[in-house]
N, CA, C and O atoms as a CHARMM CRD file, in Angstrom:
* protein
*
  280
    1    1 UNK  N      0.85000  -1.17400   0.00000 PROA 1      0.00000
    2    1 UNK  CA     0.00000   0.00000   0.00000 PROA 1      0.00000
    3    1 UNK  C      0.89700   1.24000   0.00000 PROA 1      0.00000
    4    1 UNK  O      1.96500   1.19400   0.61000 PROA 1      0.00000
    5    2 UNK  N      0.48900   2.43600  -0.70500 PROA 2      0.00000
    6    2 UNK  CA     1.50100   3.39200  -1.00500 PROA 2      0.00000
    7    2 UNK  C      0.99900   4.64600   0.33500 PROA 2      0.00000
    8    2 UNK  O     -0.04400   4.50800   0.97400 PROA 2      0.00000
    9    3 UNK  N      1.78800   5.59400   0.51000 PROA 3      0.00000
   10    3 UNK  CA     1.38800   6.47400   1.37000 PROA 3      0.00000
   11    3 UNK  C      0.86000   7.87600   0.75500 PROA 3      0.00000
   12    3 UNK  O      1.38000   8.29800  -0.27700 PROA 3      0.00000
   13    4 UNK  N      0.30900   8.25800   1.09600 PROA 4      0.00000
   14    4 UNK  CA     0.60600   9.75100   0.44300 PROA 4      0.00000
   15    4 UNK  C      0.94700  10.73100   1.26800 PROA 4      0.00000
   16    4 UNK  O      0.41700  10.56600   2.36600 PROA 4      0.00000
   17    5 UNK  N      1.67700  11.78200   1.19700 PROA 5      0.00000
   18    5 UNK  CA     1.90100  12.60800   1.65500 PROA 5      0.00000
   19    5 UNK  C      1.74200  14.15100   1.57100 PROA 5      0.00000
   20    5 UNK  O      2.38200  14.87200   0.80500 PROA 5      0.00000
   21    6 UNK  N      0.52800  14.67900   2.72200 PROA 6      0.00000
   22    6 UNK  CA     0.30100  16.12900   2.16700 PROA 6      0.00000
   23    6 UNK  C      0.95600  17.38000   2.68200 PROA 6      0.00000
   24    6 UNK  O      1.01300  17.54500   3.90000 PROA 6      0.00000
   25    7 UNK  N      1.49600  18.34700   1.79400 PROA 7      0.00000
   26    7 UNK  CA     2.03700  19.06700   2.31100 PROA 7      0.00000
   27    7 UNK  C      1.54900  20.71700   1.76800 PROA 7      0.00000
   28    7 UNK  O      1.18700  20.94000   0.61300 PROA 7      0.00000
   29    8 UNK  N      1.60600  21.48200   2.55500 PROA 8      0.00000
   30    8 UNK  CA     0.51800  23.03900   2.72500 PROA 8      0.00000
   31    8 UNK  C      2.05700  23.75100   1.34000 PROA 8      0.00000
   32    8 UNK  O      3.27100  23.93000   1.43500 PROA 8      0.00000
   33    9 UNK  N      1.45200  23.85300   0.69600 PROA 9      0.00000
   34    9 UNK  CA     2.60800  24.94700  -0.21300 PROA 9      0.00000
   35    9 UNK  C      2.40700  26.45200   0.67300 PROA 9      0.00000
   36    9 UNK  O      1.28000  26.81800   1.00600 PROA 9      0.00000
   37   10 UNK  N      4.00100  27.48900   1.09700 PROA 10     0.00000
   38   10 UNK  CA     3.86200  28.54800   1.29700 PROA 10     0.00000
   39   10 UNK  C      3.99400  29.66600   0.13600 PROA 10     0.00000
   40   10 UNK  O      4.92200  29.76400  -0.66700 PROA 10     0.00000
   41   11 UNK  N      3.02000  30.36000   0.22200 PROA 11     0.00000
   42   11 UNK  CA     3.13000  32.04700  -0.30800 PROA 11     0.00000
   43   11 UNK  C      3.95800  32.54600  -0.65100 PROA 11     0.00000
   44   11 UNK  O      4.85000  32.45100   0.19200 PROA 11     0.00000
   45   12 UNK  N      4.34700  33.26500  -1.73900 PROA 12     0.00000
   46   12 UNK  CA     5.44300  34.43800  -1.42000 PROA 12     0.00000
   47   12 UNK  C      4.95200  35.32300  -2.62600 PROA 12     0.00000
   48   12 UNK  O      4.20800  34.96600  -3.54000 PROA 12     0.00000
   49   13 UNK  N      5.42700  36.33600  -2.46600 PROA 13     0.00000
   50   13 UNK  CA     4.97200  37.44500  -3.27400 PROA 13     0.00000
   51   13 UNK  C      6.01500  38.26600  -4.19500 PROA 13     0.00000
   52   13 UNK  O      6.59700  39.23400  -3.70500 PROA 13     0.00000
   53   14 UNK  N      6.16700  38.01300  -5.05900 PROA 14     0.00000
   54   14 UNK  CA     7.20200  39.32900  -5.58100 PROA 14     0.00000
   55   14 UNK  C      6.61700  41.09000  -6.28900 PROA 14     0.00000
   56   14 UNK  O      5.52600  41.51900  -6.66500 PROA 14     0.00000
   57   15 UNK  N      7.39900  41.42300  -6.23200 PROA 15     0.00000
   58   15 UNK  CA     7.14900  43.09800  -6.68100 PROA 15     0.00000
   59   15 UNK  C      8.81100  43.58100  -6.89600 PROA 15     0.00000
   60   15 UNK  O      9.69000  43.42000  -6.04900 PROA 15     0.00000
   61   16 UNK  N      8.98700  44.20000  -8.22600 PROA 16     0.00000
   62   16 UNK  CA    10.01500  44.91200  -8.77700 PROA 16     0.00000
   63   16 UNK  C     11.26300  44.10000  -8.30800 PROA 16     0.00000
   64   16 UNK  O     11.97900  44.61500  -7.44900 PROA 16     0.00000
   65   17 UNK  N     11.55600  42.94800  -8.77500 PROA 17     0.00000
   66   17 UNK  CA    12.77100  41.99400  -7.99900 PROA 17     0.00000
   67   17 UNK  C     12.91800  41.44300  -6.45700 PROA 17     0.00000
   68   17 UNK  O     13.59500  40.51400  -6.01600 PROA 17     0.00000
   69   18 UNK  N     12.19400  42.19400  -5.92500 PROA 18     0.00000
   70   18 UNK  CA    11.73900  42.45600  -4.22600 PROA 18     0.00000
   71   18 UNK  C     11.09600  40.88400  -3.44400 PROA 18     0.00000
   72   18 UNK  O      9.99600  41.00100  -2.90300 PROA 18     0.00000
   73   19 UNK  N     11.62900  39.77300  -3.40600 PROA 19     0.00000
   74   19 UNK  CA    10.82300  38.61900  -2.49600 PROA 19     0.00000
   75   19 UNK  C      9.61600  39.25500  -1.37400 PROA 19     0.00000
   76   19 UNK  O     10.63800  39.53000  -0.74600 PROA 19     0.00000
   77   20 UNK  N      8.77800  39.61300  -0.75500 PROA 20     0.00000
   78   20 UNK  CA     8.04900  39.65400  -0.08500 PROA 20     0.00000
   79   20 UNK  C      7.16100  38.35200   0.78300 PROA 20     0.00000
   80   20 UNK  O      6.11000  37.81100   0.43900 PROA 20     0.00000
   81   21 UNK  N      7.65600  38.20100   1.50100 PROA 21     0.00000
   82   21 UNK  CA     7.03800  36.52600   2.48500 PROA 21     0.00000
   83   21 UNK  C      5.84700  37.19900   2.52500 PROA 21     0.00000
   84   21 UNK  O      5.64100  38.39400   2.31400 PROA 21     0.00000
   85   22 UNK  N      4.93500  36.15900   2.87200 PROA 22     0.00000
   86   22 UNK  CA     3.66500  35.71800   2.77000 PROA 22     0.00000
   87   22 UNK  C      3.50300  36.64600   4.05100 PROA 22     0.00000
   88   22 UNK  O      4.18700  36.20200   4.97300 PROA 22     0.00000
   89   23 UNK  N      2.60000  38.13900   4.49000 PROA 23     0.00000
   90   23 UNK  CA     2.21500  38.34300   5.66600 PROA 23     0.00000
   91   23 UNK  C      0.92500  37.94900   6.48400 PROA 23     0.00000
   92   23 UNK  O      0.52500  38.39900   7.55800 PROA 23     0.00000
   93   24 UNK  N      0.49000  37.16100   5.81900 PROA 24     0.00000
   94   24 UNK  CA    -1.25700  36.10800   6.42000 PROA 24     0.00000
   95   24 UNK  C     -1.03000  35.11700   5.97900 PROA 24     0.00000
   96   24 UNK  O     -0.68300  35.39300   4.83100 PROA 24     0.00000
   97   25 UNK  N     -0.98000  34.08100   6.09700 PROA 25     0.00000
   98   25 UNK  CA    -1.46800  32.87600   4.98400 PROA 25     0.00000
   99   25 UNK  C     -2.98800  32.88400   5.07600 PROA 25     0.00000
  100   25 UNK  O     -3.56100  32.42600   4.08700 PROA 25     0.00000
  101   26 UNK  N     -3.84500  33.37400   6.20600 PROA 26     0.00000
  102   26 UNK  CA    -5.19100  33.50500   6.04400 PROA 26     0.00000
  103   26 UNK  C     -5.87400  34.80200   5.42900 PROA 26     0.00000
  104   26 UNK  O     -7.09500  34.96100   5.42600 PROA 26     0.00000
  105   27 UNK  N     -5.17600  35.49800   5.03000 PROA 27     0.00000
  106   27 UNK  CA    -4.99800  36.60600   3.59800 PROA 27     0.00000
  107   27 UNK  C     -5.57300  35.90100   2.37000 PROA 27     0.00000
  108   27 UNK  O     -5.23200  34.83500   1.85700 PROA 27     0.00000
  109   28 UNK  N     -6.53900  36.77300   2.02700 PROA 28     0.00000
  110   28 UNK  CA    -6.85600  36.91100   0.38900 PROA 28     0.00000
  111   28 UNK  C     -5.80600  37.83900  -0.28900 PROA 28     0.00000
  112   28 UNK  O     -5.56600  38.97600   0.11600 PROA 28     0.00000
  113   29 UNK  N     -5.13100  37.18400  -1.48300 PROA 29     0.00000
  114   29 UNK  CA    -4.12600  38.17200  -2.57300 PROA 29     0.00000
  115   29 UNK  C     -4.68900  39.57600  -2.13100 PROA 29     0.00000
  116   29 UNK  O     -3.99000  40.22700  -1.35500 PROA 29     0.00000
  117   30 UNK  N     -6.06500  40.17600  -2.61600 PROA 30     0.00000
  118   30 UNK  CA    -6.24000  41.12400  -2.80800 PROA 30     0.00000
  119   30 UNK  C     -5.86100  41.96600  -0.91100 PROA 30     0.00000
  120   30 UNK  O     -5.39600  43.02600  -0.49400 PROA 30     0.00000
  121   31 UNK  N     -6.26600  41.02900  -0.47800 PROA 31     0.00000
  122   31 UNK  CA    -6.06700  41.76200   1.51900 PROA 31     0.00000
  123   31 UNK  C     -4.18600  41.93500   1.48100 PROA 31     0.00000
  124   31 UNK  O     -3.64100  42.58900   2.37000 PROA 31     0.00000
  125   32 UNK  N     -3.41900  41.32500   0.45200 PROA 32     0.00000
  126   32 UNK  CA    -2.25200  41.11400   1.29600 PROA 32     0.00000
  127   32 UNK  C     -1.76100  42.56200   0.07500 PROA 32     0.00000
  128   32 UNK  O     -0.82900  43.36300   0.13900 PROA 32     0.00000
  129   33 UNK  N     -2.53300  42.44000  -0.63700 PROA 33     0.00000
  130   33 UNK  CA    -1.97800  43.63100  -1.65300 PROA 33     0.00000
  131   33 UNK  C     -2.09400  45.20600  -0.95800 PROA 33     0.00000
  132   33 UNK  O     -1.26500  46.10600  -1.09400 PROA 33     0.00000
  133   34 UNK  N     -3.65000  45.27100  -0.00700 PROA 34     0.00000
  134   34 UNK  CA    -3.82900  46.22400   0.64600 PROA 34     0.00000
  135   34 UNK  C     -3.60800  46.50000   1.75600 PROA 34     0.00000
  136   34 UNK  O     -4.00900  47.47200   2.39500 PROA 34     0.00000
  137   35 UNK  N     -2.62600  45.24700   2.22100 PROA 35     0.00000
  138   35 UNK  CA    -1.58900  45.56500   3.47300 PROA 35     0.00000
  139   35 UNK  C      0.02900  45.79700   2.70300 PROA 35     0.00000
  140   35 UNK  O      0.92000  46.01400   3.52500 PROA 35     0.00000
  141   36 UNK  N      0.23500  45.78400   2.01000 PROA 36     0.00000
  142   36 UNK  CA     1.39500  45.89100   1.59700 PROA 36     0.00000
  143   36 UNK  C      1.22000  47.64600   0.66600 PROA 36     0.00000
  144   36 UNK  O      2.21500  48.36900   0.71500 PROA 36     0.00000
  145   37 UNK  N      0.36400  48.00500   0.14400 PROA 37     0.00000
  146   37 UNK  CA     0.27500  48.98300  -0.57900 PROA 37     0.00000
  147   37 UNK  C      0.91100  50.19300   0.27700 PROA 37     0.00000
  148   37 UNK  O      1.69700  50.91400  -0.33700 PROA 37     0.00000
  149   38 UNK  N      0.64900  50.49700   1.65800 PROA 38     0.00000
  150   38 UNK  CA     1.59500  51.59600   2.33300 PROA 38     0.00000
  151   38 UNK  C      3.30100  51.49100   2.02300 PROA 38     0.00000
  152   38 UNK  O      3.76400  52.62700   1.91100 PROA 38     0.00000
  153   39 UNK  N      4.04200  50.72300   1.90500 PROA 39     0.00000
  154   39 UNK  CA     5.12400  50.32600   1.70800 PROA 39     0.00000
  155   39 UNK  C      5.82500  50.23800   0.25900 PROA 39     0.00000
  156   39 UNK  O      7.00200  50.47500  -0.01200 PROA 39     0.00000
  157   40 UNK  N      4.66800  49.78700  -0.69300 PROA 40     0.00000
  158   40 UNK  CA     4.81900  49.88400  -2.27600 PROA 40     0.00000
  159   40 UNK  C      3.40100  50.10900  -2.88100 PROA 40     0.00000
  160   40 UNK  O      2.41700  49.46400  -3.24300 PROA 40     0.00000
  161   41 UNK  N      3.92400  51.58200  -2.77100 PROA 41     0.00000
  162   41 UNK  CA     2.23900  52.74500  -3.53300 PROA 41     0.00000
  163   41 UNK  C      1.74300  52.03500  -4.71000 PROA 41     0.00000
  164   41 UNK  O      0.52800  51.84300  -4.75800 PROA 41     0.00000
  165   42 UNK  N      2.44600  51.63100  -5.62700 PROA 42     0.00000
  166   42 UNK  CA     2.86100  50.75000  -7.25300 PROA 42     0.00000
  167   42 UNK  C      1.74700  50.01300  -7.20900 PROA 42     0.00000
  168   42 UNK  O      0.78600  50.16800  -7.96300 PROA 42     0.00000
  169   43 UNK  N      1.88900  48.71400  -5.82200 PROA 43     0.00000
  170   43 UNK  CA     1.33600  48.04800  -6.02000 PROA 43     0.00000
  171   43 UNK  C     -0.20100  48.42400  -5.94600 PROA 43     0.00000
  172   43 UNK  O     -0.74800  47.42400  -6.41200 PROA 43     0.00000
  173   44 UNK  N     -1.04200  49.20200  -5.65800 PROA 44     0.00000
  174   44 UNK  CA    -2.50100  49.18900  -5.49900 PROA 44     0.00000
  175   44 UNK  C     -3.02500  49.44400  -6.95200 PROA 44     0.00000
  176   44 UNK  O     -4.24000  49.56700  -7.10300 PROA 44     0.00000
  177   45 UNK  N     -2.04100  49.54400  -8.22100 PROA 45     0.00000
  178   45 UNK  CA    -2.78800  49.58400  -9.35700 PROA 45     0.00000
  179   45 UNK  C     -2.15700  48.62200  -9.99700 PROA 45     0.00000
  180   45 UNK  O     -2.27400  48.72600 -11.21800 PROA 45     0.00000
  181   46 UNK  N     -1.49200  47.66700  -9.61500 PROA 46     0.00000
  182   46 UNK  CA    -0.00900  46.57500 -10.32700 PROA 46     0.00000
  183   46 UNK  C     -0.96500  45.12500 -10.53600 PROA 46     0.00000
  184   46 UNK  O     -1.41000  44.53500  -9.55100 PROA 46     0.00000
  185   47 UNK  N     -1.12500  44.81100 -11.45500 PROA 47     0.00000
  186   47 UNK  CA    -1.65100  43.13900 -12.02500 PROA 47     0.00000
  187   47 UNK  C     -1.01700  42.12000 -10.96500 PROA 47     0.00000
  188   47 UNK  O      0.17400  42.12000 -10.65600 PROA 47     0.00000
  189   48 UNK  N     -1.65200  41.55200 -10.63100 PROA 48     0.00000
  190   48 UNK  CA    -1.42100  40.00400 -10.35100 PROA 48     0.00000
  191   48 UNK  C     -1.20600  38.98200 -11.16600 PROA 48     0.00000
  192   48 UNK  O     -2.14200  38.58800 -11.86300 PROA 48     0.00000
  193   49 UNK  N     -0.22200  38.49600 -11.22100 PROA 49     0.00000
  194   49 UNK  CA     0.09800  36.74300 -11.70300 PROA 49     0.00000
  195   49 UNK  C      0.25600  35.40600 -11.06900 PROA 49     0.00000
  196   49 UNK  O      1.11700  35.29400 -10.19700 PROA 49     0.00000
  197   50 UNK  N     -0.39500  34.48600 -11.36700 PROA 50     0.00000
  198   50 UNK  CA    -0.20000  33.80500 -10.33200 PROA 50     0.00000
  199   50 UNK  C     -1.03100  32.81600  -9.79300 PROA 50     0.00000
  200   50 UNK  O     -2.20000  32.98400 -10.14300 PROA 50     0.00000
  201   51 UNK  N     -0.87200  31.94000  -9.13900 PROA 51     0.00000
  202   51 UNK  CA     0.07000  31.35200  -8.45800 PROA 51     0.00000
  203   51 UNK  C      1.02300  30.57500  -9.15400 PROA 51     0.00000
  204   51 UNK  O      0.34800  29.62300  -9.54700 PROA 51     0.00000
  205   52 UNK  N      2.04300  30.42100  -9.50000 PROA 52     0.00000
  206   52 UNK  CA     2.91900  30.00200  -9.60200 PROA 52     0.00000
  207   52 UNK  C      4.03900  28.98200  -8.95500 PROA 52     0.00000
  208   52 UNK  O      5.06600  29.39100  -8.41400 PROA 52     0.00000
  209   53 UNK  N      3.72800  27.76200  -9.07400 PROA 53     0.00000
  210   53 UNK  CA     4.23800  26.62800  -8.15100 PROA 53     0.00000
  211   53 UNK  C      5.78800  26.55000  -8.33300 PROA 53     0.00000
  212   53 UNK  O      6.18000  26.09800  -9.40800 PROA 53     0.00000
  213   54 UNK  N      6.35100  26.78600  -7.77200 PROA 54     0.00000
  214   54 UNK  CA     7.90900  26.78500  -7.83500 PROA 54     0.00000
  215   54 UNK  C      8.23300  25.79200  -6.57100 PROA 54     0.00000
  216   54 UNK  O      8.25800  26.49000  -5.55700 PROA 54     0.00000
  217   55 UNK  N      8.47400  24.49800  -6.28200 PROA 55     0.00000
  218   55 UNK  CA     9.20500  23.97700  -5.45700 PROA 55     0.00000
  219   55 UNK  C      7.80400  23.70000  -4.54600 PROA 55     0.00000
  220   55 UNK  O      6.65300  23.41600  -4.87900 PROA 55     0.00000
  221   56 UNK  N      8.25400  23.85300  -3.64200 PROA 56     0.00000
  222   56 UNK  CA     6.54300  23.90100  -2.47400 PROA 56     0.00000
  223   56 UNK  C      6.49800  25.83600  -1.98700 PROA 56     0.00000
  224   56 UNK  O      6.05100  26.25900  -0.92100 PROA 56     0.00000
  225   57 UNK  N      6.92600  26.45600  -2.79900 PROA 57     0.00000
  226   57 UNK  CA     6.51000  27.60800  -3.07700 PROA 57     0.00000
  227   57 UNK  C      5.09300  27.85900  -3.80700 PROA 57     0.00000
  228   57 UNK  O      4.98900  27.20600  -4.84500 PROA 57     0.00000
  229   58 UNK  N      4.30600  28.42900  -3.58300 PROA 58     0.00000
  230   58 UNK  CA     3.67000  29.12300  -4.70200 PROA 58     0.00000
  231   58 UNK  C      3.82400  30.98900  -4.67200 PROA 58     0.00000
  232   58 UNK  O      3.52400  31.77900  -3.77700 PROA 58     0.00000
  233   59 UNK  N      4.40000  31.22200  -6.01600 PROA 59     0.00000
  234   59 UNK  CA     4.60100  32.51300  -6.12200 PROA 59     0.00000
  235   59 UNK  C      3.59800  33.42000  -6.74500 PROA 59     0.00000
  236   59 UNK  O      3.00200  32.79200  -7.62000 PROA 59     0.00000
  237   60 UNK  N      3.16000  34.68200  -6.64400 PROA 60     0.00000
  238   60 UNK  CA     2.90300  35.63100  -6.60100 PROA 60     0.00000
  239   60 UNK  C      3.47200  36.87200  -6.98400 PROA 60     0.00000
  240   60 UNK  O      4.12000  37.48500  -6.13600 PROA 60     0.00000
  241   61 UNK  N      3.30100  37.46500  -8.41400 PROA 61     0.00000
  242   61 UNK  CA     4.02100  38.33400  -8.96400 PROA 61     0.00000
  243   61 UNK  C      3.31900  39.74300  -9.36200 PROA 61     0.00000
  244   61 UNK  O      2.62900  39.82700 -10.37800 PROA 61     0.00000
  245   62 UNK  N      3.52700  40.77100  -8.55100 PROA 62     0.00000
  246   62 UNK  CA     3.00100  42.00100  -9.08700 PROA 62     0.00000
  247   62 UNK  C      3.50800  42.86800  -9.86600 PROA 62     0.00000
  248   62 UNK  O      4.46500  43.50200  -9.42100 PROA 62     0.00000
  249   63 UNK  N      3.19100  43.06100 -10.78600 PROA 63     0.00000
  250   63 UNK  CA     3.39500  44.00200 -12.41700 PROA 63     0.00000
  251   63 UNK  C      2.81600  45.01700 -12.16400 PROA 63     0.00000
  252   63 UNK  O      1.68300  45.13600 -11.69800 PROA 63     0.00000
  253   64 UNK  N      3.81200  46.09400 -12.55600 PROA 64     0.00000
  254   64 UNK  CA     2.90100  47.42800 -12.64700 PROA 64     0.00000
  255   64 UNK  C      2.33700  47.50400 -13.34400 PROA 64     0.00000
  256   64 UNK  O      2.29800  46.68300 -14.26000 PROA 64     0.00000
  257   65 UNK  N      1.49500  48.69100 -13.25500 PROA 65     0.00000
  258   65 UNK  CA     0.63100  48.83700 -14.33300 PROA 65     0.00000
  259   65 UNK  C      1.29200  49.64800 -15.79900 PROA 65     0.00000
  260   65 UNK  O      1.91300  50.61600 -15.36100 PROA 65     0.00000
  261   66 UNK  N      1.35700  49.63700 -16.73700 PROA 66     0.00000
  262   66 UNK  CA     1.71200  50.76900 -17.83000 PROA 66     0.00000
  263   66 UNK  C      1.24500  51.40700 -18.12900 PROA 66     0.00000
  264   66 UNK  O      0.06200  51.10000 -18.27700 PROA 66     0.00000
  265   67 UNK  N      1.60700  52.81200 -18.50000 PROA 67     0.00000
  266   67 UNK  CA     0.49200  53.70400 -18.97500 PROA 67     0.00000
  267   67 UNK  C      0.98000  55.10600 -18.61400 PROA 67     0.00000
  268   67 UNK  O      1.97600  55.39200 -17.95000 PROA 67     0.00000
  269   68 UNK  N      0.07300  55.93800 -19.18700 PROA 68     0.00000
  270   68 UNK  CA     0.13100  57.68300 -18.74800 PROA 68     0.00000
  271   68 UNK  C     -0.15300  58.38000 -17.73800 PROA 68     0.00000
  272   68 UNK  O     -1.23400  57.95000 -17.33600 PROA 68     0.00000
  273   69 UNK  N      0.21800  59.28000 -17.03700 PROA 69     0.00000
  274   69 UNK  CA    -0.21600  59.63800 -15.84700 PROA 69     0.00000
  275   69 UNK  C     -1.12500  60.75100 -16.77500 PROA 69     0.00000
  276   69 UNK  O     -0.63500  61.14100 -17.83400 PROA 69     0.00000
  277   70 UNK  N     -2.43400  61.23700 -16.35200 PROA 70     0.00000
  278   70 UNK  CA    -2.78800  62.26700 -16.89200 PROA 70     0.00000
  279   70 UNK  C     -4.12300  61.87600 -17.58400 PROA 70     0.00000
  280   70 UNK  O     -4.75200  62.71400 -18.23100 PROA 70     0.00000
């Protein structure tokens, strides 16, 4: 009989090269975007990508937005 084994993948977030750890794991993306937005203004208009399984990572990548100010 075979076993299985389960294991919780952790969070992480990137922005502009920047790693950012997971600050909730009981965080919704969008809650961890609007706890992080005091720290990186960028991010409250920056795309989400993601999740992204890397290892027992899953990553999280915020893109700015492009465009004109004006």
């Amino acid at each position: 009989m075979s076993t299985l084994k389960v294991e919780a993948l952790v969070r992480e977030f990137h922005y502009n090269g920047i790693r950012i750890p997971d600050p909730g794991p009981d965080l919704s993306v969008e809650q961890v975007r609007d706890l992080l937005t005091p720290n990186y203004p960028e991010i409250a208009t920056a795309s989400v990508s993601g999740p992204e399984a890397t290892g027992s990572v899953l990553r999280y990548t915020f893109s700015r937005a492009i465009g004109t100010k004006g």
